[in-house]
Amino acid sequence: RQMCIRDSIIAFVAINIIMWANYLNTMSSHAVEEIGTKLNVNLRITGSKYNDTLNTLSVNITNAGSEPVLLGPKTDIILDYIDVDGVRRIELLKPGSWSIDRIYIGNSTLTVPKGVYIELAPGMIVCLKITPTYQIQVGKVVKIVIALPVGVKAEYVFIPS
């Protein structure tokens, strides 16, 4: 009888925890959707090049919207590629594996010290330097996704040559 009561209590607590987690997950996804739709940010990846000697990607992004957005430590970058051994790799890269390299404003180019984050103003172009964990196989498709915590993302697919 005590085992039955204990099992019932455990089941009740477990169900409540699951329901609470689902509720929080639902509410947070609604909050991100709401924030993303209120911002007039249009993040675009305009080009990418791969340097196989240094194993780095240079990725140009711009904000085609009318409001600035932060490129900072909570920015996620996802790389989907084939490495030189023919293995498909999908990596979630955090700062340290990527950094802001240069900023282009009009005819001016500014070099950004490593570890510095910026507000991406409308019309500004930023070059990110991304270092994948493994060497990328040239001639195979690479997909880059940049996601900001406000719910805005940009995707780009290219074949490095």
PDB file of C-alpha atoms in Angstrom, residues 26-161:
ATOM      1  CA  THR A  26       5.585  27.176 -25.181  1.00  0.00           C
ATOM      2  CA  MET A  27       5.680  30.575 -23.497  1.00  0.00           C
ATOM      3  CA  SER A  28       9.332  31.180 -24.350  1.00  0.00           C
ATOM      4  CA  SER A  29       8.788  30.258 -28.020  1.00  0.00           C
ATOM      5  CA  HIS A  30       5.819  32.660 -28.165  1.00  0.00           C
ATOM      6  CA  ALA A  31       7.970  35.371 -26.591  1.00  0.00           C
ATOM      7  CA  VAL A  32      10.739  34.849 -29.167  1.00  0.00           C
ATOM      8  CA  GLU A  33       8.202  34.909 -32.034  1.00  0.00           C
ATOM      9  CA  GLU A  34       6.660  38.095 -30.658  1.00  0.00           C
ATOM     10  CA  ILE A  35      10.028  39.816 -30.231  1.00  0.00           C
ATOM     11  CA  GLY A  36      11.163  38.725 -33.715  1.00  0.00           C
ATOM     12  CA  THR A  37       8.021  40.104 -35.345  1.00  0.00           C
ATOM     13  CA  LYS A  38       8.170  43.418 -33.478  1.00  0.00           C
ATOM     14  CA  LEU A  39      11.733  44.077 -34.621  1.00  0.00           C
ATOM     15  CA  ASN A  40      12.232  45.303 -38.147  1.00  0.00           C
ATOM     16  CA  VAL A  41      15.459  43.380 -38.668  1.00  0.00           C
ATOM     17  CA  ASN A  42      16.232  41.597 -41.901  1.00  0.00           C
ATOM     18  CA  LEU A  43      19.458  39.657 -41.435  1.00  0.00           C
ATOM     19  CA  ARG A  44      21.022  38.492 -44.713  1.00  0.00           C
ATOM     20  CA  ILE A  45      24.166  36.558 -45.529  1.00  0.00           C
ATOM     21  CA  THR A  46      25.470  38.142 -48.726  1.00  0.00           C
ATOM     22  CA  GLY A  47      28.472  35.928 -49.436  1.00  0.00           C
ATOM     23  CA  SER A  48      31.045  33.507 -48.096  1.00  0.00           C
ATOM     24  CA  LYS A  49      34.547  32.311 -48.970  1.00  0.00           C
ATOM     25  CA  TYR A  50      36.491  29.366 -47.582  1.00  0.00           C
ATOM     26  CA  ASN A  51      40.249  29.431 -46.999  1.00  0.00           C
ATOM     27  CA  ASP A  52      41.261  25.758 -46.873  1.00  0.00           C
ATOM     28  CA  THR A  53      44.845  26.629 -45.843  1.00  0.00           C
ATOM     29  CA  LEU A  54      43.637  28.366 -42.646  1.00  0.00           C
ATOM     30  CA  ASN A  55      40.375  26.373 -42.364  1.00  0.00           C
ATOM     31  CA  THR A  56      38.338  29.571 -41.990  1.00  0.00           C
ATOM     32  CA  LEU A  57      35.157  30.879 -43.534  1.00  0.00           C
ATOM     33  CA  SER A  58      34.723  34.592 -44.205  1.00  0.00           C
ATOM     34  CA  VAL A  59      30.996  35.341 -44.124  1.00  0.00           C
ATOM     35  CA  ASN A  60      29.503  38.725 -45.008  1.00  0.00           C
ATOM     36  CA  ILE A  61      26.199  39.626 -43.353  1.00  0.00           C
ATOM     37  CA  THR A  62      24.036  42.709 -43.492  1.00  0.00           C
ATOM     38  CA  ASN A  63      20.935  44.077 -41.825  1.00  0.00           C
ATOM     39  CA  ALA A  64      18.461  45.026 -44.561  1.00  0.00           C
ATOM     40  CA  GLY A  65      15.848  46.066 -41.977  1.00  0.00           C
ATOM     41  CA  SER A  66      15.300  49.447 -40.343  1.00  0.00           C
ATOM     42  CA  GLU A  67      16.341  48.660 -36.754  1.00  0.00           C
ATOM     43  CA  PRO A  68      19.772  47.708 -35.358  1.00  0.00           C
ATOM     44  CA  VAL A  69      20.407  44.331 -33.738  1.00  0.00           C
ATOM     45  CA  LEU A  70      23.213  43.037 -31.508  1.00  0.00           C
ATOM     46  CA  LEU A  71      25.767  40.551 -32.818  1.00  0.00           C
ATOM     47  CA  GLY A  72      26.989  39.286 -29.490  1.00  0.00           C
ATOM     48  CA  PRO A  73      27.859  36.341 -27.286  1.00  0.00           C
ATOM     49  CA  LYS A  74      24.379  34.804 -27.595  1.00  0.00           C
ATOM     50  CA  THR A  75      24.523  34.704 -31.397  1.00  0.00           C
ATOM     51  CA  ASP A  76      24.508  31.098 -32.604  1.00  0.00           C
ATOM     52  CA  ILE A  77      26.147  29.916 -35.807  1.00  0.00           C
ATOM     53  CA  ILE A  78      25.329  26.502 -37.224  1.00  0.00           C
ATOM     54  CA  LEU A  79      27.541  24.931 -39.881  1.00  0.00           C
ATOM     55  CA  ASP A  80      26.460  21.897 -41.905  1.00  0.00           C
ATOM     56  CA  TYR A  81      29.264  20.544 -44.105  1.00  0.00           C
ATOM     57  CA  ILE A  82      31.228  17.498 -45.280  1.00  0.00           C
ATOM     58  CA  ASP A  83      34.739  17.218 -43.862  1.00  0.00           C
ATOM     59  CA  VAL A  84      37.799  16.026 -45.807  1.00  0.00           C
ATOM     60  CA  ASP A  85      37.186  12.440 -44.621  1.00  0.00           C
ATOM     61  CA  GLY A  86      33.703  12.492 -46.188  1.00  0.00           C
ATOM     62  CA  VAL A  87      31.889  12.723 -42.824  1.00  0.00           C
ATOM     63  CA  ARG A  88      28.898  15.060 -42.551  1.00  0.00           C
ATOM     64  CA  ARG A  89      29.347  17.527 -39.691  1.00  0.00           C
ATOM     65  CA  ILE A  90      26.681  19.719 -38.117  1.00  0.00           C
ATOM     66  CA  GLU A  91      28.177  22.087 -35.570  1.00  0.00           C
ATOM     67  CA  LEU A  92      26.720  24.705 -33.255  1.00  0.00           C
ATOM     68  CA  LEU A  93      29.498  27.265 -32.942  1.00  0.00           C
ATOM     69  CA  LYS A  94      29.682  29.658 -30.029  1.00  0.00           C
ATOM     70  CA  PRO A  95      31.917  32.750 -29.792  1.00  0.00           C
ATOM     71  CA  GLY A  96      35.532  31.683 -29.849  1.00  0.00           C
ATOM     72  CA  SER A  97      34.868  29.595 -32.952  1.00  0.00           C
ATOM     73  CA  TRP A  98      33.708  32.764 -34.691  1.00  0.00           C
ATOM     74  CA  SER A  99      34.457  36.450 -34.396  1.00  0.00           C
ATOM     75  CA  ILE A 100      33.661  39.747 -36.074  1.00  0.00           C
ATOM     76  CA  ASP A 101      36.598  40.479 -38.366  1.00  0.00           C
ATOM     77  CA  ARG A 102      35.693  43.642 -40.293  1.00  0.00           C
ATOM     78  CA  ILE A 103      32.927  46.215 -40.637  1.00  0.00           C
ATOM     79  CA  TYR A 104      32.133  47.932 -43.932  1.00  0.00           C
ATOM     80  CA  ILE A 105      30.343  51.277 -43.727  1.00  0.00           C
ATOM     81  CA  GLY A 106      30.123  53.102 -47.044  1.00  0.00           C
ATOM     82  CA  ASN A 107      33.680  53.259 -48.435  1.00  0.00           C
ATOM     83  CA  SER A 108      35.282  52.687 -45.019  1.00  0.00           C
ATOM     84  CA  THR A 109      36.567  49.384 -43.653  1.00  0.00           C
ATOM     85  CA  LEU A 110      37.178  48.927 -39.938  1.00  0.00           C
ATOM     86  CA  THR A 111      39.052  46.002 -38.403  1.00  0.00           C
ATOM     87  CA  VAL A 112      37.421  44.723 -35.213  1.00  0.00           C
ATOM     88  CA  PRO A 113      39.569  43.347 -32.359  1.00  0.00           C
ATOM     89  CA  LYS A 114      38.816  39.711 -31.514  1.00  0.00           C
ATOM     90  CA  GLY A 115      36.193  39.309 -28.787  1.00  0.00           C
ATOM     91  CA  VAL A 116      34.431  42.615 -29.524  1.00  0.00           C
ATOM     92  CA  TYR A 117      30.716  42.492 -30.330  1.00  0.00           C
ATOM     93  CA  ILE A 118      28.762  45.106 -32.228  1.00  0.00           C
ATOM     94  CA  GLU A 119      25.345  46.456 -32.975  1.00  0.00           C
ATOM     95  CA  LEU A 120      24.567  45.681 -36.612  1.00  0.00           C
ATOM     96  CA  ALA A 121      22.975  48.886 -37.881  1.00  0.00           C
ATOM     97  CA  PRO A 122      20.723  48.930 -40.949  1.00  0.00           C
ATOM     98  CA  GLY A 123      22.807  48.874 -44.145  1.00  0.00           C
ATOM     99  CA  MET A 124      26.026  47.929 -42.343  1.00  0.00           C
ATOM    100  CA  ILE A 125      28.013  44.954 -43.674  1.00  0.00           C
ATOM    101  CA  VAL A 126      29.997  42.809 -41.261  1.00  0.00           C
ATOM    102  CA  CYS A 127      32.525  40.105 -42.120  1.00  0.00           C
ATOM    103  CA  LEU A 128      32.540  37.200 -39.674  1.00  0.00           C
ATOM    104  CA  LYS A 129      35.540  34.884 -39.422  1.00  0.00           C
ATOM    105  CA  ILE A 130      34.336  31.346 -38.657  1.00  0.00           C
ATOM    106  CA  THR A 131      36.581  28.401 -37.786  1.00  0.00           C
ATOM    107  CA  PRO A 132      34.956  24.980 -38.158  1.00  0.00           C
ATOM    108  CA  THR A 133      36.174  22.122 -35.982  1.00  0.00           C
ATOM    109  CA  TYR A 134      37.143  19.990 -38.984  1.00  0.00           C
ATOM    110  CA  GLN A 135      38.617  20.790 -42.396  1.00  0.00           C
ATOM    111  CA  ILE A 136      35.827  21.412 -44.932  1.00  0.00           C
ATOM    112  CA  GLN A 137      35.913  19.377 -48.131  1.00  0.00           C
ATOM    113  CA  VAL A 138      36.154  21.754 -51.087  1.00  0.00           C
ATOM    114  CA  GLY A 139      33.510  21.177 -53.771  1.00  0.00           C
ATOM    115  CA  LYS A 140      30.820  19.996 -51.310  1.00  0.00           C
ATOM    116  CA  VAL A 141      27.806  21.979 -50.115  1.00  0.00           C
ATOM    117  CA  VAL A 142      28.184  24.080 -46.956  1.00  0.00           C
ATOM    118  CA  LYS A 143      25.156  25.509 -45.143  1.00  0.00           C
ATOM    119  CA  ILE A 144      25.547  28.409 -42.704  1.00  0.00           C
ATOM    120  CA  VAL A 145      22.805  29.509 -40.314  1.00  0.00           C
ATOM    121  CA  ILE A 146      23.186  32.581 -38.113  1.00  0.00           C
ATOM    122  CA  ALA A 147      20.552  32.885 -35.367  1.00  0.00           C
ATOM    123  CA  LEU A 148      20.106  35.818 -33.012  1.00  0.00           C
ATOM    124  CA  PRO A 149      18.431  35.500 -29.598  1.00  0.00           C
ATOM    125  CA  VAL A 150      15.637  37.867 -30.705  1.00  0.00           C
ATOM    126  CA  GLY A 151      14.356  35.178 -33.093  1.00  0.00           C
ATOM    127  CA  VAL A 152      15.947  36.485 -36.301  1.00  0.00           C
ATOM    128  CA  LYS A 153      18.008  34.171 -38.500  1.00  0.00           C
ATOM    129  CA  ALA A 154      19.730  34.037 -41.867  1.00  0.00           C
ATOM    130  CA  GLU A 155      20.694  31.001 -43.944  1.00  0.00           C
ATOM    131  CA  TYR A 156      23.202  30.642 -46.769  1.00  0.00           C
ATOM    132  CA  VAL A 157      24.250  27.676 -48.894  1.00  0.00           C
ATOM    133  CA  PHE A 158      27.375  27.639 -51.071  1.00  0.00           C
ATOM    134  CA  ILE A 159      29.994  25.323 -52.521  1.00  0.00           C
ATOM    135  CA  PRO A 160      33.574  26.329 -51.671  1.00  0.00           C
ATOM    136  CA  SER A 161      36.028  26.059 -54.545  1.00  0.00           C
TER     137      SER A 161
END
